[in-house]
Amino acid sequence: MGEVAQELGENPSAVRYWSNYFEQFVKPQRNAKGNRLYHPEDIETLRQIQYLLKNQGLTLEGARQRLKEDHRTVERRVQVLDMLRQIREDLIQVRKSL
């Protein structure tokens, strides 16, 4: 849970809440201790939820509806944003090395 929250830059409580609220989209497994174990698909879905809530300004219910209706478009937009962030980081590193 903590690693996923850190990767997303969110509080663990927010990730836990999203996992519970969007249980039809995010289905983490649980280990013997009861800890949530997220698969890469779950993490990608959490990124999409984060995008809809933080970047698009949707409510929880609005984000749920958007994921139901237009999951592929949301997925593509999140991937493009991730690629742009990576390009920006690479350019910053190039500038520092000059």
mmCIF file with all atom_site columns, C-alpha atoms in Angstrom:
data_model
loop_
_atom_site.group_PDB
_atom_site.id
_atom_site.type_symbol
_atom_site.label_atom_id
_atom_site.label_alt_id
_atom_site.label_comp_id
_atom_site.label_asym_id
_atom_site.label_entity_id
_atom_site.label_seq_id
_atom_site.pdbx_PDB_ins_code
_atom_site.Cartn_x
_atom_site.Cartn_y
_atom_site.Cartn_z
_atom_site.occupancy
_atom_site.B_iso_or_equiv
_atom_site.pdbx_formal_charge
_atom_site.auth_seq_id
_atom_site.auth_comp_id
_atom_site.auth_asym_id
_atom_site.auth_atom_id
_atom_site.pdbx_PDB_model_num
ATOM 1  C CA . MET A 1 1  ? 0.000   0.000   0.000   1.00 0.00 ? 1  MET A CA 1
ATOM 2  C CA . GLY A 1 2  ? 2.713   2.467   0.975   1.00 0.00 ? 2  GLY A CA 1
ATOM 3  C CA . GLU A 1 3  ? 4.767   1.763   -2.136  1.00 0.00 ? 3  GLU A CA 1
ATOM 4  C CA . VAL A 1 4  ? 1.777   2.304   -4.420  1.00 0.00 ? 4  VAL A CA 1
ATOM 5  C CA . ALA A 1 5  ? 0.864   5.513   -2.602  1.00 0.00 ? 5  ALA A CA 1
ATOM 6  C CA . GLN A 1 6  ? 4.439   6.765   -2.910  1.00 0.00 ? 6  GLN A CA 1
ATOM 7  C CA . GLU A 1 7  ? 4.518   5.909   -6.617  1.00 0.00 ? 7  GLU A CA 1
ATOM 8  C CA . LEU A 1 8  ? 1.322   7.897   -7.145  1.00 0.00 ? 8  LEU A CA 1
ATOM 9  C CA . GLY A 1 9  ? 2.410   10.731  -4.856  1.00 0.00 ? 9  GLY A CA 1
ATOM 10 C CA . GLU A 1 10 ? -0.700  10.301  -2.712  1.00 0.00 ? 10 GLU A CA 1
ATOM 11 C CA . ASN A 1 11 ? -1.476  9.477   0.897   1.00 0.00 ? 11 ASN A CA 1
ATOM 12 C CA . PRO A 1 12 ? -1.985  5.771   1.642   1.00 0.00 ? 12 PRO A CA 1
ATOM 13 C CA . SER A 1 13 ? -5.407  6.616   3.051   1.00 0.00 ? 13 SER A CA 1
ATOM 14 C CA . ALA A 1 14 ? -6.448  8.140   -0.283  1.00 0.00 ? 14 ALA A CA 1
ATOM 15 C CA . VAL A 1 15 ? -5.274  5.071   -2.199  1.00 0.00 ? 15 VAL A CA 1
ATOM 16 C CA . ARG A 1 16 ? -7.086  2.804   0.259   1.00 0.00 ? 16 ARG A CA 1
ATOM 17 C CA . TYR A 1 17 ? -10.273 4.866   -0.103  1.00 0.00 ? 17 TYR A CA 1
ATOM 18 C CA . TRP A 1 18 ? -10.066 4.810   -3.904  1.00 0.00 ? 18 TRP A CA 1
ATOM 19 C CA . SER A 1 19 ? -9.530  1.040   -3.822  1.00 0.00 ? 19 SER A CA 1
ATOM 20 C CA . ASN A 1 20 ? -12.689 0.618   -1.773  1.00 0.00 ? 20 ASN A CA 1
ATOM 21 C CA . TYR A 1 21 ? -14.783 3.150   -3.702  1.00 0.00 ? 21 TYR A CA 1
ATOM 22 C CA . PHE A 1 22 ? -13.745 1.863   -7.138  1.00 0.00 ? 22 PHE A CA 1
ATOM 23 C CA . GLU A 1 23 ? -13.820 -1.806  -6.158  1.00 0.00 ? 23 GLU A CA 1
ATOM 24 C CA . GLN A 1 24 ? -15.247 -2.848  -9.524  1.00 0.00 ? 24 GLN A CA 1
ATOM 25 C CA . PHE A 1 25 ? -12.116 -1.478  -11.247 1.00 0.00 ? 25 PHE A CA 1
ATOM 26 C CA . VAL A 1 26 ? -9.374  -2.017  -8.641  1.00 0.00 ? 26 VAL A CA 1
ATOM 27 C CA . LYS A 1 27 ? -9.121  -5.512  -7.208  1.00 0.00 ? 27 LYS A CA 1
ATOM 28 C CA . PRO A 1 28 ? -5.990  -5.928  -5.098  1.00 0.00 ? 28 PRO A CA 1
ATOM 29 C CA . GLN A 1 29 ? -5.198  -9.357  -3.739  1.00 0.00 ? 29 GLN A CA 1
ATOM 30 C CA . ARG A 1 30 ? -4.552  -9.807  -0.038  1.00 0.00 ? 30 ARG A CA 1
ATOM 31 C CA . ASN A 1 31 ? -1.688  -11.693 1.505   1.00 0.00 ? 31 ASN A CA 1
ATOM 32 C CA . ALA A 1 32 ? -1.854  -13.836 4.661   1.00 0.00 ? 32 ALA A CA 1
ATOM 33 C CA . LYS A 1 33 ? -1.488  -10.738 6.842   1.00 0.00 ? 33 LYS A CA 1
ATOM 34 C CA . GLY A 1 34 ? -4.362  -9.017  5.041   1.00 0.00 ? 34 GLY A CA 1
ATOM 35 C CA . ASN A 1 35 ? -2.176  -6.459  3.262   1.00 0.00 ? 35 ASN A CA 1
ATOM 36 C CA . ARG A 1 36 ? -3.295  -5.322  -0.171  1.00 0.00 ? 36 ARG A CA 1
ATOM 37 C CA . LEU A 1 37 ? -1.116  -6.470  -3.066  1.00 0.00 ? 37 LEU A CA 1
ATOM 38 C CA . TYR A 1 38 ? -1.671  -4.417  -6.203  1.00 0.00 ? 38 TYR A CA 1
ATOM 39 C CA . HIS A 1 39 ? -1.076  -5.771  -9.692  1.00 0.00 ? 39 HIS A CA 1
ATOM 40 C CA . PRO A 1 40 ? 0.301   -3.449  -12.405 1.00 0.00 ? 40 PRO A CA 1
ATOM 41 C CA . GLU A 1 41 ? -3.210  -3.204  -13.895 1.00 0.00 ? 41 GLU A CA 1
ATOM 42 C CA . ASP A 1 42 ? -4.552  -1.990  -10.549 1.00 0.00 ? 42 ASP A CA 1
ATOM 43 C CA . ILE A 1 43 ? -1.823  0.639   -10.294 1.00 0.00 ? 43 ILE A CA 1
ATOM 44 C CA . GLU A 1 44 ? -2.622  1.851   -13.814 1.00 0.00 ? 44 GLU A CA 1
ATOM 45 C CA . THR A 1 45 ? -6.306  2.109   -12.896 1.00 0.00 ? 45 THR A CA 1
ATOM 46 C CA . LEU A 1 46 ? -5.383  4.073   -9.772  1.00 0.00 ? 46 LEU A CA 1
ATOM 47 C CA . ARG A 1 47 ? -3.370  6.444   -11.990 1.00 0.00 ? 47 ARG A CA 1
ATOM 48 C CA . GLN A 1 48 ? -6.461  6.926   -14.139 1.00 0.00 ? 48 GLN A CA 1
ATOM 49 C CA . ILE A 1 49 ? -8.590  7.599   -11.065 1.00 0.00 ? 49 ILE A CA 1
ATOM 50 C CA . GLN A 1 50 ? -6.008  10.105  -9.837  1.00 0.00 ? 50 GLN A CA 1
ATOM 51 C CA . TYR A 1 51 ? -6.027  11.831  -13.244 1.00 0.00 ? 51 TYR A CA 1
ATOM 52 C CA . LEU A 1 52 ? -9.825  12.082  -13.277 1.00 0.00 ? 52 LEU A CA 1
ATOM 53 C CA . LEU A 1 53 ? -10.014 13.411  -9.728  1.00 0.00 ? 53 LEU A CA 1
ATOM 54 C CA . LYS A 1 54 ? -7.006  15.722  -9.647  1.00 0.00 ? 54 LYS A CA 1
ATOM 55 C CA . ASN A 1 55 ? -6.526  16.862  -13.254 1.00 0.00 ? 55 ASN A CA 1
ATOM 56 C CA . GLN A 1 56 ? -10.068 16.752  -14.559 1.00 0.00 ? 56 GLN A CA 1
ATOM 57 C CA . GLY A 1 57 ? -11.666 17.868  -11.293 1.00 0.00 ? 57 GLY A CA 1
ATOM 58 C CA . LEU A 1 58 ? -14.337 15.194  -11.335 1.00 0.00 ? 58 LEU A CA 1
ATOM 59 C CA . THR A 1 59 ? -16.158 13.974  -8.266  1.00 0.00 ? 59 THR A CA 1
ATOM 60 C CA . LEU A 1 60 ? -15.806 10.365  -7.178  1.00 0.00 ? 60 LEU A CA 1
ATOM 61 C CA . GLU A 1 61 ? -19.101 9.494   -8.825  1.00 0.00 ? 61 GLU A CA 1
ATOM 62 C CA . GLY A 1 62 ? -18.137 11.397  -11.969 1.00 0.00 ? 62 GLY A CA 1
ATOM 63 C CA . ALA A 1 63 ? -14.852 9.516   -12.165 1.00 0.00 ? 63 ALA A CA 1
ATOM 64 C CA . ARG A 1 64 ? -16.673 6.215   -11.709 1.00 0.00 ? 64 ARG A CA 1
ATOM 65 C CA . GLN A 1 65 ? -19.039 7.051   -14.564 1.00 0.00 ? 65 GLN A CA 1
ATOM 66 C CA . ARG A 1 66 ? -16.179 8.145   -16.822 1.00 0.00 ? 66 ARG A CA 1
ATOM 67 C CA . LEU A 1 67 ? -14.317 4.887   -16.198 1.00 0.00 ? 67 LEU A CA 1
ATOM 68 C CA . LYS A 1 68 ? -17.472 2.901   -16.979 1.00 0.00 ? 68 LYS A CA 1
ATOM 69 C CA . GLU A 1 69 ? -18.243 4.780   -20.174 1.00 0.00 ? 69 GLU A CA 1
ATOM 70 C CA . ASP A 1 70 ? -14.878 5.746   -21.635 1.00 0.00 ? 70 ASP A CA 1
ATOM 71 C CA . HIS A 1 71 ? -12.119 3.699   -20.012 1.00 0.00 ? 71 HIS A CA 1
ATOM 72 C CA . ARG A 1 72 ? -9.878  3.541   -23.117 1.00 0.00 ? 72 ARG A CA 1
ATOM 73 C CA . THR A 1 73 ? -9.763  7.313   -23.659 1.00 0.00 ? 73 THR A CA 1
ATOM 74 C CA . VAL A 1 74 ? -8.853  7.925   -20.026 1.00 0.00 ? 74 VAL A CA 1
ATOM 75 C CA . GLU A 1 75 ? -6.162  5.255   -20.261 1.00 0.00 ? 75 GLU A CA 1
ATOM 76 C CA . ARG A 1 76 ? -4.619  6.875   -23.345 1.00 0.00 ? 76 ARG A CA 1
ATOM 77 C CA . ARG A 1 77 ? -4.593  10.339  -21.793 1.00 0.00 ? 77 ARG A CA 1
ATOM 78 C CA . VAL A 1 78 ? -2.873  9.091   -18.666 1.00 0.00 ? 78 VAL A CA 1
ATOM 79 C CA . GLN A 1 79 ? -0.255  7.290   -20.764 1.00 0.00 ? 79 GLN A CA 1
ATOM 80 C CA . VAL A 1 80 ? 0.415   10.450  -22.775 1.00 0.00 ? 80 VAL A CA 1
ATOM 81 C CA . LEU A 1 81 ? 0.809   12.503  -19.589 1.00 0.00 ? 81 LEU A CA 1
ATOM 82 C CA . ASP A 1 82 ? 3.237   9.942   -18.178 1.00 0.00 ? 82 ASP A CA 1
ATOM 83 C CA . MET A 1 83 ? 5.271   10.025  -21.387 1.00 0.00 ? 83 MET A CA 1
ATOM 84 C CA . LEU A 1 84 ? 5.365   13.835  -21.355 1.00 0.00 ? 84 LEU A CA 1
ATOM 85 C CA . ARG A 1 85 ? 6.517   13.861  -17.728 1.00 0.00 ? 85 ARG A CA 1
ATOM 86 C CA . GLN A 1 86 ? 9.296   11.423  -18.576 1.00 0.00 ? 86 GLN A CA 1
ATOM 87 C CA . ILE A 1 87 ? 10.389  13.506  -21.576 1.00 0.00 ? 87 ILE A CA 1
ATOM 88 C CA . ARG A 1 88 ? 10.460  16.599  -19.390 1.00 0.00 ? 88 ARG A CA 1
ATOM 89 C CA . GLU A 1 89 ? 12.602  14.847  -16.786 1.00 0.00 ? 89 GLU A CA 1
ATOM 90 C CA . ASP A 1 90 ? 14.964  13.648  -19.525 1.00 0.00 ? 90 ASP A CA 1
ATOM 91 C CA . LEU A 1 91 ? 15.282  17.163  -20.939 1.00 0.00 ? 91 LEU A CA 1
ATOM 92 C CA . ILE A 1 92 ? 16.017  18.579  -17.509 1.00 0.00 ? 92 ILE A CA 1
ATOM 93 C CA . GLN A 1 93 ? 18.776  15.988  -17.074 1.00 0.00 ? 93 GLN A CA 1
ATOM 94 C CA . VAL A 1 94 ? 20.232  16.857  -20.492 1.00 0.00 ? 94 VAL A CA 1
ATOM 95 C CA . ARG A 1 95 ? 20.219  20.552  -19.618 1.00 0.00 ? 95 ARG A CA 1
ATOM 96 C CA . LYS A 1 96 ? 21.986  19.867  -16.325 1.00 0.00 ? 96 LYS A CA 1
ATOM 97 C CA . SER A 1 97 ? 24.674  17.841  -18.060 1.00 0.00 ? 97 SER A CA 1
ATOM 98 C CA . LEU A 1 98 ? 25.498  20.642  -20.522 1.00 0.00 ? 98 LEU A CA 1
#
